[in-house]
CSV table of C-alpha atoms and ligand atoms in Angstrom, one decimal:
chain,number,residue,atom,x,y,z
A,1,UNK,CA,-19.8,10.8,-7.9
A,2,UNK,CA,-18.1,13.4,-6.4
A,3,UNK,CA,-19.7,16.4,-8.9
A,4,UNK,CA,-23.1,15.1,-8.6
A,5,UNK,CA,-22.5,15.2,-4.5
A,6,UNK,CA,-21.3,18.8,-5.2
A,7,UNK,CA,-24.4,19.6,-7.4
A,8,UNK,CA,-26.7,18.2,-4.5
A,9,UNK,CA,-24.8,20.9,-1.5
A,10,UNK,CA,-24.9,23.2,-3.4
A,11,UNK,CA,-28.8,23.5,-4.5
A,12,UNK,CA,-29.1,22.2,-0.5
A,13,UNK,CA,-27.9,25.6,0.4
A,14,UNK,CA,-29.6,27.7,-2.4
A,15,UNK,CA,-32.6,26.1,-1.0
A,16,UNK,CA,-31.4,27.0,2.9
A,17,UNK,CA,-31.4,23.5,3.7
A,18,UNK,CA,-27.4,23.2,4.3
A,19,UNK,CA,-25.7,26.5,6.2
A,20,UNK,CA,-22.7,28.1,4.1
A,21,UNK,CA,-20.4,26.8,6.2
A,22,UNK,CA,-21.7,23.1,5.3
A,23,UNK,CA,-19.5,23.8,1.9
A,24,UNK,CA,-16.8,24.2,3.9
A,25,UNK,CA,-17.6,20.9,5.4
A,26,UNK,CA,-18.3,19.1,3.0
A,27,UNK,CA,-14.7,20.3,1.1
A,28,UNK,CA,-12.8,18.6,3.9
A,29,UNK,CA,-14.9,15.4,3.7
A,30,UNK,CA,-14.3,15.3,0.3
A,31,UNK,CA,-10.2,15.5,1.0
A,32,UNK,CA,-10.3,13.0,3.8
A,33,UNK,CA,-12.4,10.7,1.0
A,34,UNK,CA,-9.5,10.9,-1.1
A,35,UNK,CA,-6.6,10.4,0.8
A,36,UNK,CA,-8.7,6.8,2.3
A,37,UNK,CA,-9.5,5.9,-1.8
A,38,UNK,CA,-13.2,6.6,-1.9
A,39,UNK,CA,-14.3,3.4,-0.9
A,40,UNK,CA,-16.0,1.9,3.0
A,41,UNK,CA,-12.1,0.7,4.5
A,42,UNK,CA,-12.0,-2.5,6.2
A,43,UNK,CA,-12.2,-0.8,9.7
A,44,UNK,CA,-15.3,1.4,8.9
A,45,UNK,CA,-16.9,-1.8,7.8
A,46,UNK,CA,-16.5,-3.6,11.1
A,47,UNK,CA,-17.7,0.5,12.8
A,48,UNK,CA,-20.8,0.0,10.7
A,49,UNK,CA,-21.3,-3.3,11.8
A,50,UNK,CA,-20.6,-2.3,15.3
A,51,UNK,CA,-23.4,0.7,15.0
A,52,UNK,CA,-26.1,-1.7,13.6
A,53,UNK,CA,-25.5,-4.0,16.6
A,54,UNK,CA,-25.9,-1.0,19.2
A,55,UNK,CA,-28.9,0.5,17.2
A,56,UNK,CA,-30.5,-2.6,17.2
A,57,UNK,CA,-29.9,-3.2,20.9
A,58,UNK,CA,-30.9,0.2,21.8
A,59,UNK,CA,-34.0,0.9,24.0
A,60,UNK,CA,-34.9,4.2,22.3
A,61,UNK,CA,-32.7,4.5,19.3
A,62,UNK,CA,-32.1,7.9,17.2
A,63,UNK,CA,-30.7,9.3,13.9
A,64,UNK,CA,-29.9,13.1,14.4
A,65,UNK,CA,-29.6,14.8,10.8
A,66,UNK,CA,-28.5,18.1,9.8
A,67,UNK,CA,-28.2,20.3,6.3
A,68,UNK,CA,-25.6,18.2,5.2
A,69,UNK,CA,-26.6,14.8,5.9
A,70,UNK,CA,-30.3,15.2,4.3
A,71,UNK,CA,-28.8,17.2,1.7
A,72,UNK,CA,-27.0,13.8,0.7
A,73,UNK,CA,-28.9,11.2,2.5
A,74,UNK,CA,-32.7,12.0,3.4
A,75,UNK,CA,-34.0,8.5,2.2
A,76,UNK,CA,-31.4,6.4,3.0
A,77,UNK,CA,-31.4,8.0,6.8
A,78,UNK,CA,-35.5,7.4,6.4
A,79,UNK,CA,-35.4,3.5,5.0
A,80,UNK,CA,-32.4,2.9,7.8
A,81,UNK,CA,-34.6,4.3,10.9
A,82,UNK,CA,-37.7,2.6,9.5
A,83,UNK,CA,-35.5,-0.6,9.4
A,84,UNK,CA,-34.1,-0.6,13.2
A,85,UNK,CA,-36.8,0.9,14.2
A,86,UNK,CA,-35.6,4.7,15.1
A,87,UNK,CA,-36.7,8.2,15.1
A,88,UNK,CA,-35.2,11.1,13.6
A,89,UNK,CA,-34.7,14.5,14.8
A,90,UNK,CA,-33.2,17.4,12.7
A,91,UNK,CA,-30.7,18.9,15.2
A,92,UNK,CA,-28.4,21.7,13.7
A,93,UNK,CA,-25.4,23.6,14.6
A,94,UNK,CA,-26.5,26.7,13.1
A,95,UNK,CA,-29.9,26.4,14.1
A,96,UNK,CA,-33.3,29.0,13.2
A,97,UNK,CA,-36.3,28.3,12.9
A,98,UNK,CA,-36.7,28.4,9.4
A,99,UNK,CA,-33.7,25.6,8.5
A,100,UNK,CA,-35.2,23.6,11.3
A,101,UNK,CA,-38.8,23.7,9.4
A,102,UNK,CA,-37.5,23.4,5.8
A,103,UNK,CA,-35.1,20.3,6.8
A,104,UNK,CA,-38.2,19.0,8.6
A,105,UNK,CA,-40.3,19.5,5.2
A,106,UNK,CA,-37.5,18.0,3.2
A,107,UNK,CA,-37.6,14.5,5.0
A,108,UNK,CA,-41.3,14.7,4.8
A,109,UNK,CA,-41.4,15.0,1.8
A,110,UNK,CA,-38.9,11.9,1.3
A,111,UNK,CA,-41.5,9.9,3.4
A,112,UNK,CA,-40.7,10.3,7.1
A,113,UNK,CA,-44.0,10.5,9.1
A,114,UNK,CA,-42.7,12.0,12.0
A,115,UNK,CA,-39.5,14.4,12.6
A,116,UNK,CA,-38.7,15.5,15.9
A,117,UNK,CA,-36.7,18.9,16.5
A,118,UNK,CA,-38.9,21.6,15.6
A,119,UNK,CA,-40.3,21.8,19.2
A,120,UNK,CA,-36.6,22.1,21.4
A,121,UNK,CA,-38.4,22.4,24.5
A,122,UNK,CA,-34.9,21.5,26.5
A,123,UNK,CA,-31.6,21.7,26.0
A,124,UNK,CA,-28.7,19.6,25.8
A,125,UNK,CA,-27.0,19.6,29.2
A,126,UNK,CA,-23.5,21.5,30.0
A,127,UNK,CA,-23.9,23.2,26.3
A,128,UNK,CA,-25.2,27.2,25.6
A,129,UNK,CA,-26.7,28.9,22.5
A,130,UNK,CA,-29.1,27.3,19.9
A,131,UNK,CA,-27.0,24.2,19.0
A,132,UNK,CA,-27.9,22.8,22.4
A,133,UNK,CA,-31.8,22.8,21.9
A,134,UNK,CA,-33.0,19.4,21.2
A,135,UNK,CA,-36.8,18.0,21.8
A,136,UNK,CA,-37.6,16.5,25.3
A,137,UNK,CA,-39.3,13.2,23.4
A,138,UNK,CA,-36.3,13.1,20.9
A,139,UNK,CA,-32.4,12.9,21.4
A,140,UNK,CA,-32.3,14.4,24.8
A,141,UNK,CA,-34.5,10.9,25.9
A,142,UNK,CA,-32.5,8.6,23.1
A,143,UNK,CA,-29.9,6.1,24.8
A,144,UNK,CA,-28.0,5.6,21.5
A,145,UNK,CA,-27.8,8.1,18.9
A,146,UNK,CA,-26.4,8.4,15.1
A,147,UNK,CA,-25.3,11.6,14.7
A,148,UNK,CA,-23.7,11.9,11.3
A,149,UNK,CA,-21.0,15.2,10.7
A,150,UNK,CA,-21.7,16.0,14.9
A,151,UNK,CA,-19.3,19.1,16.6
A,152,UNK,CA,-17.2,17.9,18.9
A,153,UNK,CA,-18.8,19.6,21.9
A,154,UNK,CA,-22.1,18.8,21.7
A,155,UNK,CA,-20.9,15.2,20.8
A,156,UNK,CA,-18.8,15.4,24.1
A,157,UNK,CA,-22.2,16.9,25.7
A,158,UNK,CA,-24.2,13.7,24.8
A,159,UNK,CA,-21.3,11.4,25.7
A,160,UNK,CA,-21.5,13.4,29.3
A,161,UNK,CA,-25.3,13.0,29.3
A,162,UNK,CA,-24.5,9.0,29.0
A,163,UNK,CA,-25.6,8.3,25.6
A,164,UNK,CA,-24.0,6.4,23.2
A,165,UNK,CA,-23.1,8.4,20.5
A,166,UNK,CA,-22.0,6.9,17.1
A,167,UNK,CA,-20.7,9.7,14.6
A,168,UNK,CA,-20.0,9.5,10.7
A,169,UNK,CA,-16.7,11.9,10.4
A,170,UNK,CA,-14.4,11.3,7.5
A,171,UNK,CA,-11.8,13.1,9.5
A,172,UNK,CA,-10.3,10.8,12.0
A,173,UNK,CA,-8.7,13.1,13.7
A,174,UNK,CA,-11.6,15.7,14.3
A,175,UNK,CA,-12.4,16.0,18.4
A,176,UNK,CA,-15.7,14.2,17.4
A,177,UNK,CA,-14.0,11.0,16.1
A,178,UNK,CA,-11.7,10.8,19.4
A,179,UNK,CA,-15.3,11.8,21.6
A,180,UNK,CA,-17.8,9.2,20.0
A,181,UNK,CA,-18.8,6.4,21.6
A,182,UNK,CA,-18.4,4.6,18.0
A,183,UNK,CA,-16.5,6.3,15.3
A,184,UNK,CA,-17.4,5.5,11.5
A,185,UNK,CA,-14.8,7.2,9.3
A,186,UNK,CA,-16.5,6.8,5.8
A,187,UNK,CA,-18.4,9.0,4.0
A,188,UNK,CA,-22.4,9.5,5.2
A,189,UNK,CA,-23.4,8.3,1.3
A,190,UNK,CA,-21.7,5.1,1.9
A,191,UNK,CA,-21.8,4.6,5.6
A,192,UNK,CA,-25.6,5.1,6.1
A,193,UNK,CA,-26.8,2.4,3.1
A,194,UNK,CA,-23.7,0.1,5.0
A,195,UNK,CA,-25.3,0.0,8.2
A,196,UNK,CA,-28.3,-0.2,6.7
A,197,UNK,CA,-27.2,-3.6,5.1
A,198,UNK,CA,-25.6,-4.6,8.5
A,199,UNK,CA,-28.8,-4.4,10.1
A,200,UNK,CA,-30.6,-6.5,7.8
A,201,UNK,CA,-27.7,-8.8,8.6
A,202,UNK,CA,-27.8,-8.6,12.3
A,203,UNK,CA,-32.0,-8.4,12.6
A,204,UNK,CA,-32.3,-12.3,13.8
A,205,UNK,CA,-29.3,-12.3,16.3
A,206,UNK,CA,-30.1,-12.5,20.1
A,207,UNK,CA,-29.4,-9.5,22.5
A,208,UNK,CA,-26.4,-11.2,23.8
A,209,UNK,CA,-24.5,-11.4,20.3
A,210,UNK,CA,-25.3,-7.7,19.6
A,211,UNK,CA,-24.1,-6.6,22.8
A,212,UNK,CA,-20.3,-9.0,22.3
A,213,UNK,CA,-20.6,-7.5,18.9
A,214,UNK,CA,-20.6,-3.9,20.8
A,215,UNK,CA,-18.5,-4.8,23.7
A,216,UNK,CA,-15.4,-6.0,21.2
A,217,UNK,CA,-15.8,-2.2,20.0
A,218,UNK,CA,-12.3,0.0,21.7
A,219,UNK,CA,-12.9,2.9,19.7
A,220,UNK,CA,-9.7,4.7,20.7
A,221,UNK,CA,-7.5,1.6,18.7
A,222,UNK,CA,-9.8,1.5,16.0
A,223,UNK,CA,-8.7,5.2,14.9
A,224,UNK,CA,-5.3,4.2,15.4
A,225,UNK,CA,-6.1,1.3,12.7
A,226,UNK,CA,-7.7,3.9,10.4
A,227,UNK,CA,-4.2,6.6,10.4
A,228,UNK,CA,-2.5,3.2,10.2
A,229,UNK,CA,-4.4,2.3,7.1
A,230,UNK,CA,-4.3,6.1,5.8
A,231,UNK,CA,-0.4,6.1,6.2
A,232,UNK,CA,0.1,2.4,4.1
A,233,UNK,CA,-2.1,3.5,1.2
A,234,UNK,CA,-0.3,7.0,1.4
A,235,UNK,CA,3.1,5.3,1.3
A,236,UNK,CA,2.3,2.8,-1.3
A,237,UNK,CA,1.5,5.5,-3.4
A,238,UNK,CA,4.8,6.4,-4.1
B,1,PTJ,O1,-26.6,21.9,9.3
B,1,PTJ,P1,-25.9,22.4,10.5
B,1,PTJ,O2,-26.3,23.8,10.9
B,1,PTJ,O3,-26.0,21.4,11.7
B,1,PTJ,O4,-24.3,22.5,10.2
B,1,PTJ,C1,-23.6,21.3,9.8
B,1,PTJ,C2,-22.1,21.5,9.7
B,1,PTJ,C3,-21.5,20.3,8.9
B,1,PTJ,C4,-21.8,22.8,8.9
B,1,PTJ,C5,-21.5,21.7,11.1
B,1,PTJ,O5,-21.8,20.6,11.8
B,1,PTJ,C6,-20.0,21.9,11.0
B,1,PTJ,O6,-19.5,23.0,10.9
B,1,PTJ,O7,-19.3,20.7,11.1
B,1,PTJ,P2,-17.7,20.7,11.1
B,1,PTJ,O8,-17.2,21.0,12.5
B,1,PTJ,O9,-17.2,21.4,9.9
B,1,PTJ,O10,-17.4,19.1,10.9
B,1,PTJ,C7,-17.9,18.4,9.8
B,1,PTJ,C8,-17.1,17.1,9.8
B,1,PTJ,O11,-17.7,16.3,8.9
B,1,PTJ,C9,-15.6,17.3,9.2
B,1,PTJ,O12,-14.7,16.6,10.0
B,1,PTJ,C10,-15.7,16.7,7.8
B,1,PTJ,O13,-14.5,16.0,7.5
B,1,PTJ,C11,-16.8,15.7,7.9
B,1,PTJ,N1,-17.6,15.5,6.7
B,1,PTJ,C12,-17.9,16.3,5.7
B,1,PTJ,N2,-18.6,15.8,4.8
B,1,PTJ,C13,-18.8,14.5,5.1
B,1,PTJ,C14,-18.1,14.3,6.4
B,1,PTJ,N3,-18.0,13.1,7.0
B,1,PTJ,C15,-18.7,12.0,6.4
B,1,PTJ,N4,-19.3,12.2,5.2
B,1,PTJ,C16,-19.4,13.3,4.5
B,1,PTJ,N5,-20.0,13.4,3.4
């Protein structure tokens, strides 16, 4: 699994679809996957749970996606917004022009009709240079957003702006996992198809059971129950 994943970053940056610095990225991910066995943990089950409940309960729900994550994930991201419903915007770090198009033509042509992003006609309040340009119709007017591999200060941005952000971030100790709303710490190719699977699950159940679902959520304890889990498996080892 983890070659083929290699294989698929690393034609993702030939083709200029994930920035150099998404190897670098994707390297810790892939050390963080290790150390937690490889597999969706107990706890980043009940986060992806948690995330399909907000997502469903959302008002104007969105999936922001980057090199990496469509370098890995394009159709699962595609067949998990059609699914909720939610829109997509590609919002990058290392933003131009030309990554935003090709990421843009890339879910396209994995069968999303429309992408948001290319236009970034506002930006993303209390944050400067191109990371913090978003579309006006996309995140910046989402309540609840999915924003898989985020930086921690645009994810503390959105959080400021009152969204509810839910991030993917293998590293539970990253600033993003301690600023999301709702922290998954699995790995995108797992997590994304999870929720997915969560939502199916949770489509029939009324607005007050998603929102209990969301409200049992303290994100803070639940990264204390990942390192928790990460230390046992780490210690049993020997
Ligand atoms: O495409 P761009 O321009 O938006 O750039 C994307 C990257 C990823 C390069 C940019 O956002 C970045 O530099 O991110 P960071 O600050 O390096 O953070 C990436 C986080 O994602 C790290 O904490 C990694 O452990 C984690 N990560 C990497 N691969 C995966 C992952 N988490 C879940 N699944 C993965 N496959």
């Amino acid at each position: 699994m983890s070659l083929m994943t290699r294989e698929k970053i690393s034609q993702a940056m030939k083709h200029g679809i994930v920035h150099e610095t998404g190897l670098i990225a994707h390297g810790r991910g892939e050390a963080f996957d290790y150390l937690l066995g490889e597999k969706t943990i107990p706890v980043a089950d009940l986060a992806e749970k948690t995330a399909a409940a907000a997502l469903l309960s959302a008002k104007n729900p969105f999936l922001s996606v980057n090199g990496n994550v469509v370098a890995l994930v394009a159709a699962e991201c595609i067949s998990l917004a059609e699914y909720i419903p939610a829109k997509i915007e590609v919002n990058l770090f290392h933003r131009t022009k030309e990554r935003v198009d090709k990421i843009s033509d890339e879910l396209r042509n994995a069968g999303a009709e429309i992408v948001y992003g290319a236009k970034a006609d506002v930006k993303i309040v209390g944050l400067d240079q191109d990371r913090a340009l978003c579309d006006r119709e996309g995140i910046f007017s989402a309540d609840i957003i999915l924003v898989p591999l985020e930086d921690g200060d645009r994810c503390q941005a959105l959080i400021n702006m009152d969204k509810t952000v839910i991030a993917i971030d293998l590293n539970p100790l990253s600033r993003t996992a301690k600023t999301a709303s709702i922290t998954i710490v699995d790995n995108v190719i797992r997590a994304i198809p999870n929720i997915e699977q969560w939502v199916h699950k949770l489509k029939d159940a009324s607005k007050d059971e998603l929102n209990a679902i969301v409200d049992m959520w303290d994100n803070e304890k639940m990264l204390g129950e990942t390192l928790f889990f990460l230390s046992k498996r780490l210690n049993s080892l020997y």
